Coordinates of C-alpha atoms in Angstrom, one line a residue:
Chain A
M1 CA 73.4 76.4 81.8
T2 CA 73.5 76.3 85.6
I3 CA 76.8 77.6 87.1
L4 CA 75.8 77.4 90.7
R5 CA 73.2 75.5 92.6
T6 CA 72.5 75.3 96.3
D7 CA 70.7 72.2 97.4
G8 CA 68.7 73.1 100.6
I9 CA 71.5 74.6 102.5
T10 CA 70.9 75.3 106.1
M11 CA 73.0 77.2 108.6
R12 CA 72.4 77.0 112.3
F13 CA 74.3 78.9 115.0
G14 CA 73.3 77.2 118.2
G15 CA 69.6 77.5 118.3
V16 CA 69.4 80.2 115.7
V17 CA 68.7 79.2 112.2
A18 CA 70.3 81.9 110.2
V19 CA 69.5 80.3 106.7
N20 CA 66.9 77.6 106.4
N21 CA 66.8 75.3 103.4
L22 CA 68.0 77.8 100.7
Q23 CA 67.4 76.8 97.1
I24 CA 69.2 78.9 94.6
E25 CA 70.0 78.3 91.0
I26 CA 72.2 80.8 89.0
N27 CA 72.6 80.3 85.2
E28 CA 75.7 81.4 83.3
H29 CA 76.1 85.1 82.3
E30 CA 73.0 86.1 84.6
I31 CA 73.0 88.8 87.2
V32 CA 71.1 87.5 90.2
A33 CA 70.4 89.5 93.3
L34 CA 69.7 88.4 96.8
I35 CA 67.7 90.9 98.8
G36 CA 65.9 91.0 102.1
P37 CA 65.7 93.1 105.4
N38 CA 68.8 93.2 107.7
G39 CA 69.5 90.0 109.5
A40 CA 67.7 88.0 106.9
G41 CA 70.8 85.7 106.4
K42 CA 72.1 87.1 103.1
T43 CA 75.7 87.3 104.1
T44 CA 75.6 83.9 105.8
A45 CA 74.4 82.5 102.4
F46 CA 77.4 84.0 100.8
N47 CA 79.7 82.7 103.4
M48 CA 78.4 79.2 102.8
I49 CA 78.9 79.5 99.1
T50 CA 82.6 80.9 99.5
G51 CA 83.5 78.4 102.2
V52 CA 83.8 80.6 105.1
Y53 CA 81.1 78.6 106.9
T54 CA 80.4 75.0 106.3
P55 CA 76.6 74.6 106.0
T56 CA 74.9 72.6 108.7
S57 CA 73.2 70.6 106.1
G58 CA 72.7 70.7 102.3
N59 CA 75.0 71.0 99.3
V60 CA 76.5 73.7 97.1
I61 CA 77.3 72.5 93.6
Y62 CA 79.4 74.4 91.2
T63 CA 79.9 73.9 87.5
D64 CA 83.6 74.4 86.8
A65 CA 85.3 75.8 83.6
A66 CA 85.4 72.2 82.1
G67 CA 81.7 71.8 82.6
N68 CA 81.9 69.3 85.5
D69 CA 79.7 69.7 88.5
V70 CA 81.8 70.0 91.6
Q71 CA 80.6 69.7 95.2
I72 CA 82.1 72.7 97.0
T73 CA 80.3 72.3 100.2
G74 CA 82.8 72.7 103.1
K75 CA 85.9 73.3 100.9
K76 CA 88.4 75.8 102.0
P77 CA 87.8 79.5 100.7
S78 CA 91.2 79.4 98.9
A79 CA 90.2 76.1 97.1
I80 CA 86.9 77.6 96.1
A81 CA 88.5 80.9 94.9
K82 CA 90.8 78.6 92.7
L83 CA 87.7 77.0 91.1
G84 CA 86.6 80.5 89.9
I85 CA 84.4 82.0 92.5
A86 CA 85.6 85.5 93.7
R87 CA 83.8 87.7 96.2
T88 CA 83.9 91.2 97.7
F89 CA 83.0 91.9 101.4
Q90 CA 80.2 94.0 103.0
N91 CA 82.6 95.9 105.0
I92 CA 85.5 96.4 102.6
R93 CA 88.4 94.1 103.3
L94 CA 91.3 95.4 101.3
F95 CA 94.8 94.8 102.4
K96 CA 94.9 98.3 103.9
E97 CA 98.7 99.0 104.4
L98 CA 99.6 97.7 101.0
S99 CA 99.6 99.6 97.8
V100 CA 96.8 99.6 95.4
Y101 CA 99.0 97.8 92.9
E102 CA 100.0 95.1 95.5
N103 CA 96.4 94.6 96.4
V104 CA 95.6 93.5 92.8
M105 CA 98.8 91.6 92.3
I106 CA 98.1 89.4 95.3
A107 CA 95.0 88.1 93.6
K108 CA 97.3 86.9 90.7
H109 CA 99.0 84.6 93.3
L110 CA 96.6 81.7 92.9
H111 CA 97.5 81.4 89.2
L112 CA 101.1 81.2 89.9
K113 CA 102.6 77.9 88.5
S114 CA 106.2 78.4 89.5
D115 CA 107.1 76.6 92.7
F116 CA 108.4 78.5 95.8
M117 CA 112.1 78.3 95.0
S118 CA 111.8 79.6 91.5
A119 CA 109.8 82.4 92.7
A120 CA 112.1 83.4 95.5
L121 CA 115.2 83.2 93.2
H122 CA 113.3 85.1 90.4
L123 CA 114.2 82.4 87.7
P124 CA 113.3 83.2 84.2
H125 CA 110.0 81.3 83.9
Y126 CA 108.7 82.9 87.1
N127 CA 109.6 86.3 85.7
A128 CA 107.8 85.5 82.4
E129 CA 104.7 84.6 84.5
Q130 CA 104.9 87.8 86.5
R131 CA 105.3 90.0 83.5
Q132 CA 102.0 88.5 82.2
A133 CA 100.3 89.1 85.5
E134 CA 101.6 92.7 85.7
A135 CA 100.3 93.4 82.3
E136 CA 96.8 92.1 83.2
V137 CA 96.9 94.0 86.5
E138 CA 97.8 97.3 84.6
E139 CA 94.9 96.7 82.3
L140 CA 92.4 96.2 85.1
L141 CA 93.6 99.2 87.1
K142 CA 93.4 101.5 84.0
K143 CA 89.8 100.3 83.5
V144 CA 88.8 101.7 86.9
N145 CA 91.2 104.8 86.7
L146 CA 93.3 103.7 89.5
W147 CA 96.5 103.2 87.5
D148 CA 97.8 106.6 88.5
L149 CA 97.1 105.9 92.1
R150 CA 98.9 102.5 92.0
E151 CA 101.5 103.5 94.6
E152 CA 99.0 104.8 97.1
K153 CA 98.2 102.8 100.1
A154 CA 94.8 101.1 99.8
F155 CA 93.3 102.7 102.9
S156 CA 94.1 106.2 101.6
L157 CA 91.7 106.0 98.7
P158 CA 88.2 107.6 98.9
Y159 CA 85.4 105.2 99.8
G160 CA 84.0 104.7 96.3
Q161 CA 87.5 104.0 94.9
Q162 CA 88.1 101.4 97.6
R163 CA 84.8 99.6 96.4
H164 CA 86.0 99.6 92.9
L165 CA 89.4 98.4 93.9
E166 CA 87.8 95.6 95.8
I167 CA 85.8 94.6 92.7
V168 CA 88.9 94.8 90.5
R169 CA 90.9 92.7 93.0
A170 CA 88.3 90.0 92.9
L171 CA 88.4 90.2 88.9
A172 CA 92.1 89.7 88.9
T173 CA 91.5 86.1 90.1
K174 CA 89.8 85.6 86.8
P175 CA 86.6 84.3 88.1
K176 CA 83.7 82.8 86.4
L177 CA 81.2 83.7 89.2
L178 CA 81.5 87.0 91.1
L179 CA 79.9 87.5 94.3
L180 CA 79.3 91.0 95.4
D181 CA 78.2 91.8 98.9
E182 CA 76.5 95.2 98.9
P183 CA 78.6 96.8 96.4
A184 CA 76.8 100.1 96.6
A185 CA 76.6 100.4 100.4
G186 CA 77.4 103.9 101.4
M187 CA 77.3 105.3 97.8
N188 CA 75.4 108.4 96.6
P189 CA 73.0 108.1 93.8
K190 CA 75.3 109.2 91.2
E191 CA 78.0 106.7 92.4
T192 CA 75.3 104.0 92.4
D193 CA 74.5 104.7 88.8
E194 CA 78.2 104.5 87.8
L195 CA 78.5 101.2 89.7
T196 CA 75.4 99.8 88.0
E197 CA 77.0 100.7 84.6
F198 CA 80.3 99.2 85.7
I199 CA 78.8 96.0 86.8
S200 CA 76.9 95.2 83.6
Q201 CA 80.1 96.3 81.7
I202 CA 82.3 93.8 83.4
R203 CA 79.8 91.1 83.1
D204 CA 79.9 91.4 79.2
E205 CA 83.5 92.0 79.0
Y206 CA 84.8 89.2 81.2
N207 CA 81.8 86.9 80.5
L208 CA 81.0 86.8 84.1
T209 CA 78.1 85.6 86.2
I210 CA 77.2 87.9 89.0
F211 CA 75.4 87.1 92.2
M212 CA 75.0 90.1 94.6
I213 CA 73.5 91.3 97.7
E214 CA 72.1 94.8 97.5
H215 CA 69.8 97.2 99.2
H216 CA 69.7 99.9 96.6
M217 CA 66.5 99.0 94.8
D218 CA 67.5 101.2 91.8
L219 CA 70.5 99.1 91.2
V220 CA 68.8 95.8 91.9
M221 CA 65.8 96.4 89.7
G222 CA 68.0 98.1 87.1
I223 CA 70.4 95.2 86.2
S224 CA 69.1 92.1 87.8
D225 CA 67.9 89.2 85.6
R226 CA 66.4 87.5 88.6
I227 CA 66.0 88.2 92.3
Y228 CA 65.8 86.0 95.4
V229 CA 64.2 87.5 98.5
L230 CA 65.2 86.2 101.9
D231 CA 63.4 86.9 105.2
F232 CA 64.4 85.3 108.6
G233 CA 66.4 82.8 106.7
Q234 CA 63.5 81.7 104.5
T235 CA 63.2 82.3 100.7
I236 CA 60.0 84.2 100.6
A237 CA 60.0 84.9 96.8
S238 CA 62.0 84.6 93.7
G239 CA 61.5 85.8 90.1
T240 CA 62.1 88.7 87.7
P241 CA 62.3 92.3 89.1
L242 CA 58.7 93.0 87.9
E243 CA 57.3 90.0 89.7
I244 CA 59.1 90.8 93.0
Q245 CA 57.9 94.4 92.9
N246 CA 54.4 93.1 92.9
N247 CA 54.8 90.3 95.3
E248 CA 52.7 90.8 98.3
R249 CA 55.0 88.8 100.7
V250 CA 58.0 90.9 99.7
I251 CA 56.1 94.1 100.3
A252 CA 55.0 92.8 103.7
A253 CA 58.5 91.8 104.7
Y254 CA 59.9 95.3 103.8
L255 CA 57.0 97.5 104.8
G256 CA 55.3 95.3 107.5
V257 CA 51.7 94.5 107.4
E258 CA 48.9 96.2 109.2
E259 CA 47.4 94.2 112.1
D260 CA 43.9 94.1 110.7
A261 CA 44.8 93.6 107.1
Chain B
M1 CA 117.4 102.7 83.6
A2 CA 116.8 103.7 87.2
N3 CA 116.6 100.1 88.1
K4 CA 120.1 99.5 86.7
K5 CA 121.5 102.4 88.6
N6 CA 120.1 101.1 91.9
L7 CA 121.4 97.6 91.2
I8 CA 124.8 98.9 90.5
L9 CA 124.7 101.0 93.8
T10 CA 123.7 97.9 95.6
I11 CA 126.5 95.8 94.3
L12 CA 128.9 98.6 95.1
L13 CA 127.6 98.8 98.5
L14 CA 127.9 95.0 99.0
I15 CA 131.5 95.2 97.7
G16 CA 132.1 98.0 100.0
C17 CA 130.8 96.1 102.9
F18 CA 132.9 93.1 102.1
A19 CA 135.9 95.2 101.9
L20 CA 135.0 96.6 105.2
A21 CA 134.7 93.2 106.6
W22 CA 138.2 92.3 105.2
Y23 CA 139.6 95.4 107.0
V24 CA 137.8 94.5 110.2
N25 CA 139.0 91.1 110.1
F26 CA 142.7 91.9 109.7
E27 CA 143.3 95.4 111.1
T28 CA 141.1 95.6 114.2
D29 CA 141.4 94.0 117.7
S30 CA 139.4 91.0 118.7
Y31 CA 136.9 93.0 120.7
I32 CA 135.8 95.0 117.6
R33 CA 135.7 91.8 115.6
R34 CA 133.5 90.1 118.2
V35 CA 131.0 93.0 118.1
V36 CA 130.8 93.1 114.4
N37 CA 130.3 89.4 114.1
L38 CA 127.6 89.4 116.8
C39 CA 125.8 92.2 114.9
M40 CA 125.8 90.2 111.8
V41 CA 124.5 87.0 113.5
Y42 CA 121.9 89.0 115.4
A43 CA 120.9 90.5 111.9
I44 CA 120.4 87.1 110.4
I45 CA 118.2 85.9 113.2
G46 CA 116.3 89.3 113.4
L47 CA 115.6 88.8 109.6
S48 CA 114.3 85.3 110.1
M49 CA 112.0 86.4 112.9
N50 CA 110.8 89.3 110.9
L51 CA 109.7 86.9 108.2
T52 CA 107.1 85.4 110.5
N53 CA 106.3 88.2 112.8
G54 CA 106.7 91.2 110.5
F55 CA 105.8 90.0 107.1
T56 CA 103.4 87.3 107.6
G57 CA 102.0 88.8 110.9
Q58 CA 102.3 85.6 112.8
F59 CA 103.4 86.4 116.4
S60 CA 105.8 83.6 117.0
L61 CA 108.3 83.5 119.9
G62 CA 110.1 80.2 119.1
Q63 CA 113.3 81.7 117.8
A64 CA 115.5 80.5 120.6
G65 CA 114.6 76.9 120.2
F66 CA 115.3 77.0 116.4
M67 CA 118.7 78.6 117.1
A68 CA 119.4 75.9 119.7
I69 CA 118.8 73.3 117.0
G70 CA 121.2 74.9 114.7
A71 CA 123.7 75.6 117.4
Y72 CA 123.8 72.0 118.6
V73 CA 124.1 70.5 115.2
V74 CA 127.2 72.7 114.7
G75 CA 128.4 71.7 118.3
I76 CA 127.9 68.0 117.8
F77 CA 129.4 67.6 114.3
T78 CA 132.3 70.2 114.0
V79 CA 134.1 69.2 117.3
P80 CA 137.1 67.1 116.0
V81 CA 136.6 63.4 116.5
A82 CA 139.8 63.1 118.6
L83 CA 138.6 65.7 121.2
R84 CA 135.1 64.3 121.6
P85 CA 135.9 61.7 124.5
A86 CA 137.2 64.7 126.5
V87 CA 134.1 66.7 125.8
F88 CA 131.7 64.0 126.5
Y89 CA 133.5 63.0 129.7
A90 CA 130.3 62.4 131.8
A91 CA 128.6 60.0 129.3
P92 CA 130.2 58.9 126.1
M93 CA 128.7 60.2 122.8
N94 CA 126.3 57.8 121.0
P95 CA 128.4 55.7 118.7
L96 CA 126.0 56.3 115.9
I97 CA 127.3 59.9 115.6
A98 CA 130.6 59.7 117.4
D99 CA 132.6 59.5 114.2
I100 CA 130.6 61.7 111.9
Y101 CA 132.5 65.0 111.3
M102 CA 131.2 67.9 109.1
P103 CA 132.8 71.1 108.1
L104 CA 131.2 74.1 109.5
W105 CA 129.2 75.2 106.3
L106 CA 127.6 71.8 106.0
A107 CA 126.8 71.6 109.7
L108 CA 125.1 75.0 109.4
I109 CA 123.0 73.9 106.5
V110 CA 122.1 70.5 108.2
G111 CA 121.2 72.6 111.3
G112 CA 119.0 74.9 109.3
L113 CA 117.2 72.0 107.7
L114 CA 116.7 70.2 110.9
A115 CA 115.2 73.4 112.4
A116 CA 112.9 73.7 109.3
L117 CA 111.7 70.2 109.8
V118 CA 111.0 70.8 113.5
A119 CA 109.1 73.9 112.6
F120 CA 107.0 72.0 110.2
L121 CA 106.2 69.4 112.9
I122 CA 105.4 72.2 115.3
G123 CA 103.5 74.3 112.8
T124 CA 101.1 71.7 111.9
P125 CA 99.1 72.1 115.2
V126 CA 100.4 75.4 116.3
L127 CA 99.7 77.6 113.3
R128 CA 96.0 77.1 113.6
L129 CA 96.2 79.4 116.5
R130 CA 96.2 83.3 116.1
G131 CA 97.8 86.3 118.1
D132 CA 98.6 85.7 121.7
Y133 CA 97.8 82.0 121.7
L134 CA 100.3 81.4 118.9
A135 CA 102.9 83.4 120.9
V136 CA 102.3 81.3 124.0
A137 CA 102.4 77.9 122.1
T138 CA 105.6 78.7 120.1
L139 CA 107.3 79.9 123.3
G140 CA 106.2 76.6 124.9
F141 CA 107.8 74.6 122.0
S142 CA 110.8 76.5 122.1
E143 CA 111.3 75.6 125.9
I144 CA 110.5 71.9 125.0
I145 CA 113.3 71.9 122.4
R146 CA 115.7 73.2 125.0
I147 CA 114.6 70.6 127.6
V148 CA 114.9 67.7 125.2
I149 CA 118.4 68.9 124.4
T150 CA 119.2 69.1 128.0
N151 CA 118.0 65.5 128.5
A152 CA 119.7 63.9 125.5
Q153 CA 122.9 63.3 127.2
T154 CA 124.6 61.0 124.8
I155 CA 123.9 63.2 121.9
T156 CA 124.1 66.8 123.3
N157 CA 126.2 66.3 126.4
G158 CA 123.2 67.4 128.4
A159 CA 123.5 70.3 130.9
L160 CA 127.4 70.3 130.5
G161 CA 127.1 71.7 127.0
I162 CA 129.6 71.2 124.2
K163 CA 133.0 72.9 124.4
D164 CA 135.9 73.0 122.0
I165 CA 134.0 73.9 118.9
P166 CA 136.5 75.2 116.6
P167 CA 136.1 78.9 117.0
L168 CA 135.0 80.9 114.2
N169 CA 136.3 84.4 114.2
D170 CA 136.5 85.2 110.5
V171 CA 134.4 88.3 109.9
R172 CA 134.3 87.6 106.0
Y173 CA 132.9 84.1 106.6
I174 CA 129.9 85.5 108.6
F175 CA 129.6 88.4 106.3
V176 CA 129.0 86.1 103.3
F177 CA 126.3 84.2 105.1
T178 CA 124.7 87.4 106.2
A179 CA 124.8 88.9 102.6
V180 CA 123.3 85.8 101.0
I181 CA 120.5 85.4 103.5
F182 CA 119.7 89.2 103.2
I183 CA 119.6 89.0 99.4
F184 CA 117.6 85.7 99.4
I185 CA 114.9 87.2 101.9
T186 CA 114.7 90.5 100.1
A187 CA 114.1 88.6 96.8
L188 CA 111.5 86.4 98.5
I189 CA 109.6 89.3 99.9
N190 CA 109.5 91.0 96.5
S191 CA 108.1 87.8 94.8
S192 CA 104.5 86.7 94.6
Y193 CA 105.0 84.5 97.8
G194 CA 106.2 87.6 99.7
R195 CA 103.1 89.4 98.6
A196 CA 100.9 86.5 99.7
F197 CA 102.7 86.6 103.1
K198 CA 101.9 90.3 103.5
A199 CA 98.4 89.6 102.4
I200 CA 97.9 87.2 105.3
R201 CA 99.3 89.8 107.7
E202 CA 96.8 92.4 106.4
D203 CA 93.7 90.4 106.4
E204 CA 93.5 86.6 106.7
I205 CA 89.8 86.4 105.5
A206 CA 90.4 88.4 102.3
A207 CA 93.6 86.7 101.6
E208 CA 91.8 83.4 101.8
A209 CA 89.1 84.6 99.5
M210 CA 91.7 85.6 97.1
G211 CA 92.9 82.0 96.9
I212 CA 95.8 82.1 99.2
D213 CA 96.0 78.8 101.2
L214 CA 96.5 80.2 104.8
F215 CA 97.9 77.1 106.3
K216 CA 100.4 76.3 103.5
H217 CA 101.7 79.8 103.4
K218 CA 101.9 80.3 107.1
C219 CA 103.9 77.0 107.3
L220 CA 106.2 78.0 104.6
A221 CA 107.1 81.3 106.2
F222 CA 107.5 79.4 109.5
M223 CA 109.8 76.9 108.0
I224 CA 112.0 79.5 106.1
S225 CA 112.2 81.5 109.4
A226 CA 113.3 78.4 111.2
F227 CA 115.8 77.5 108.7
F228 CA 117.6 80.8 108.8
A229 CA 117.2 80.8 112.6
G230 CA 119.0 77.5 112.6
I231 CA 121.8 78.8 110.5
G232 CA 122.0 81.9 112.7
G233 CA 122.1 79.8 115.8
G234 CA 124.8 77.7 114.3
L235 CA 126.9 80.7 113.6
Y236 CA 126.2 81.9 117.2
G237 CA 127.4 78.6 118.6
A238 CA 130.6 78.7 116.4
L239 CA 131.2 82.3 117.4
L240 CA 131.0 81.4 121.2
G241 CA 133.0 78.3 120.7
T242 CA 130.7 76.5 123.0
V243 CA 127.0 75.6 123.3
D244 CA 125.1 75.2 126.5
P245 CA 121.3 74.8 127.0
K246 CA 121.3 77.9 129.3
N247 CA 122.2 80.0 126.2
F248 CA 118.9 79.3 124.7
L249 CA 116.5 80.2 127.3
F250 CA 113.4 81.9 126.1
T251 CA 114.8 85.3 127.1
L252 CA 117.1 85.1 124.1
T253 CA 114.1 85.3 121.8
Y254 CA 113.3 88.7 123.3
N255 CA 116.6 90.2 122.0
F256 CA 115.4 89.5 118.5
L257 CA 111.9 90.7 119.2
L258 CA 113.6 93.9 120.4
I259 CA 115.6 94.1 117.2
I260 CA 112.6 93.7 114.9
V261 CA 110.3 96.1 116.9
L262 CA 113.0 98.7 117.1
G263 CA 113.9 98.3 113.4
G264 CA 110.3 98.1 112.2
M265 CA 108.1 94.9 112.0
G266 CA 108.0 94.2 108.3
S267 CA 111.1 95.9 107.1
I268 CA 114.3 93.9 106.0
T269 CA 116.6 97.0 106.2
G270 CA 114.9 97.9 109.4
S271 CA 115.9 94.6 110.9
M272 CA 119.6 95.1 109.9
I273 CA 119.5 98.6 111.4
G274 CA 117.9 97.2 114.6
A275 CA 120.4 94.5 115.0
V276 CA 123.3 96.9 114.7
L277 CA 121.8 99.4 117.0
V278 CA 120.9 96.8 119.7
T279 CA 124.1 95.0 119.6
A280 CA 126.6 97.8 119.1
G281 CA 124.5 100.2 121.1
L282 CA 124.7 98.0 124.1
E283 CA 128.5 98.0 123.8
F284 CA 128.8 101.8 123.3
L285 CA 126.7 102.3 126.5
R286 CA 129.5 100.5 128.5
V287 CA 130.8 103.9 129.4
F288 CA 127.9 104.0 131.9
D289 CA 129.1 100.9 133.6
E290 CA 132.5 102.5 134.4
P291 CA 132.9 104.5 137.6
L292 CA 132.9 108.1 136.8
D293 CA 134.7 110.9 138.7
L294 CA 133.5 114.4 138.0
F295 CA 135.3 117.3 139.8
G296 CA 136.9 114.8 142.3
M297 CA 133.4 113.4 143.2
A298 CA 132.3 109.9 142.3
I299 CA 128.9 110.0 140.5
P300 CA 126.9 107.3 142.4
L301 CA 124.9 106.1 139.4
F302 CA 127.8 104.9 137.3
R303 CA 128.2 101.3 138.2
P304 CA 127.9 98.0 136.4
G305 CA 124.4 97.5 135.1
F306 CA 123.6 101.2 134.7
R307 CA 123.8 100.9 130.9
M308 CA 120.9 98.6 131.0
V309 CA 118.7 101.3 132.8
I310 CA 119.7 103.9 130.1
F311 CA 119.1 101.4 127.3
S312 CA 115.6 100.6 128.7
V313 CA 114.7 104.3 129.0
L314 CA 115.9 104.9 125.4
L315 CA 113.7 101.9 124.3
M316 CA 110.7 103.3 126.1
V317 CA 111.1 106.6 124.5
L318 CA 111.4 105.0 121.2
V319 CA 108.3 102.9 121.6
L320 CA 106.3 105.8 123.0
F321 CA 107.0 108.3 120.3
W322 CA 108.1 106.0 117.3
R323 CA 105.6 103.2 117.7
H324 CA 106.4 101.7 114.3
G325 CA 110.1 101.5 114.9
I326 CA 112.7 103.2 112.9
M327 CA 111.6 102.0 109.4
G328 CA 108.0 101.0 110.0
T329 CA 107.2 98.8 107.0
R330 CA 109.2 101.0 104.7
E331 CA 112.5 100.0 103.2
F332 CA 115.7 101.7 102.5
T333 CA 115.8 102.6 98.8
W334 CA 118.5 104.4 96.8
D335 CA 116.0 107.0 95.4
K336 CA 114.9 108.1 98.8
F337 CA 118.5 108.0 100.0
I338 CA 119.6 110.4 97.0
A339 CA 116.7 112.7 97.8
F340 CA 117.7 112.8 101.4
C341 CA 121.4 113.6 100.5
K342 CA 120.3 116.4 98.2
N343 CA 118.0 118.0 100.7
P344 CA 118.4 116.6 104.2
F345 CA 116.2 119.3 105.8
G346 CA 113.4 119.2 103.2
F347 CA 113.2 115.4 103.0
F348 CA 110.7 114.8 105.8
G349 CA 108.6 117.8 105.1
R350 CA 108.3 117.1 101.4
K351 CA 107.0 113.6 102.0
G352 CA 104.4 115.0 104.3
A353 CA 103.4 117.5 101.8
R354 CA 102.9 114.9 99.2
K355 CA 100.6 113.0 101.4
A356 CA 98.3 116.0 102.0

């Protein structure tokens, strides 16, 4: 079943067409990768899906938990997050000065049912909700071995752990669809392997659909069910990892073509 | 267990402070009482300003305007009805409100609510701005509030101001307000909403991606801040016994900016410390305003106004070498306090060692 569909979304910045007529369809429980050379418009595509940008034309359609198709084009990022789409960022965007624990607890705020006054006065039903959230955060942090570091400020963590923390923070919003923007950027091969393992593990455990941008081909080819390739804002190929590896246009886009070929 | 101990210590401290307020109220002269009262009122307004500027990270400079609203509500409604014709001698008071009298506590709350309402109206267009632009816009609105007050002659007595507000000089009364506001803001910051505010300060884009509605939360913080600034302004007006548009010039806001920068942007206990240091500190420096004779020679620098020079130098030193203020974003906690008491010299070193 489709969980996310983009209906020819286009993003223009002045005269520059960053993404042109992008058609993507992601099915539930899939891991789909979006690859392409630098400046191909991958992050712009993510930003359109998560509401940071409103597409110049086209629609984004998301199937929510109840199975209804929802038009999320141009909705606020916070509203889209509430519908069950969470994301990470290419250049890590943690709440740097806050503790690891607070970082993840903040992601629980969108599920808070208590109104403002009962939260401020710590009334019993708010406290009950918080205890539930605390238990879930504890479980998540233990999963990535960050529980012992929960009091540390987020920026003081090593790079790899910051990446993990960002993913865990996104998971704490209980998403159905998780968008990862270059999760393995700056990681060494060993860390990349661990991350590959981690991504497929959380997919199964939390019944997620994952859509990711990635440059590490081992990771992409290793776990993706399907791949979309973008170049200069155009989709130049899509298919299974094997199909993509043998696609001439993809090879041309990545390696260049000889003049006389 | 540790939590229970801290709670008991906090309650003991509050009772101790209240006893102190009682002592100050009955056993000291009016000068000390005035300084203590002013410290507490400044603490309330410092706390309210820290909520938007320190915790939510929205650089707002509208505090003087919100204070003016609170102070004028107190001024208009707590002057005894019989005295009003004498106060409003230039133009009689609008008959709609001429006979409405409120006790001080009610006027304070009404003033706070009115300030929050104005904050909501201002916030809708202004909170879309960021950084310096927001500062300039809020500063402008604070001046607009003052000018509207100056020109609403039949309600606010215009540029003449309102005199004969029943003077409030009960330290305990102001203490109760300060304590309640302090506890409320502490509880708010430690709730889910407080964390959302801090998330907005740290990274707006990430906060939004985590499902925090930026506008709603900024507006909420702005309104709560205005509410408490209104109450603080009302107490300020009652303390002075008179309100006058010139009291609420935008320069007033900078006193509170100073308090929160000194105490630490994003620290509740820091604001309290900052308020006491700025208010009481300025009073202690008064020795520099007195002429000083040393060995029969008059030292030329000691003249009225010199304390402001000393104060400015101290401030510059503090900002240069202690950029995050006294507390930074940290808070006073009993655990740290006990560790400090046990080993005052090792306290700072030990923390550094843990970090490394």
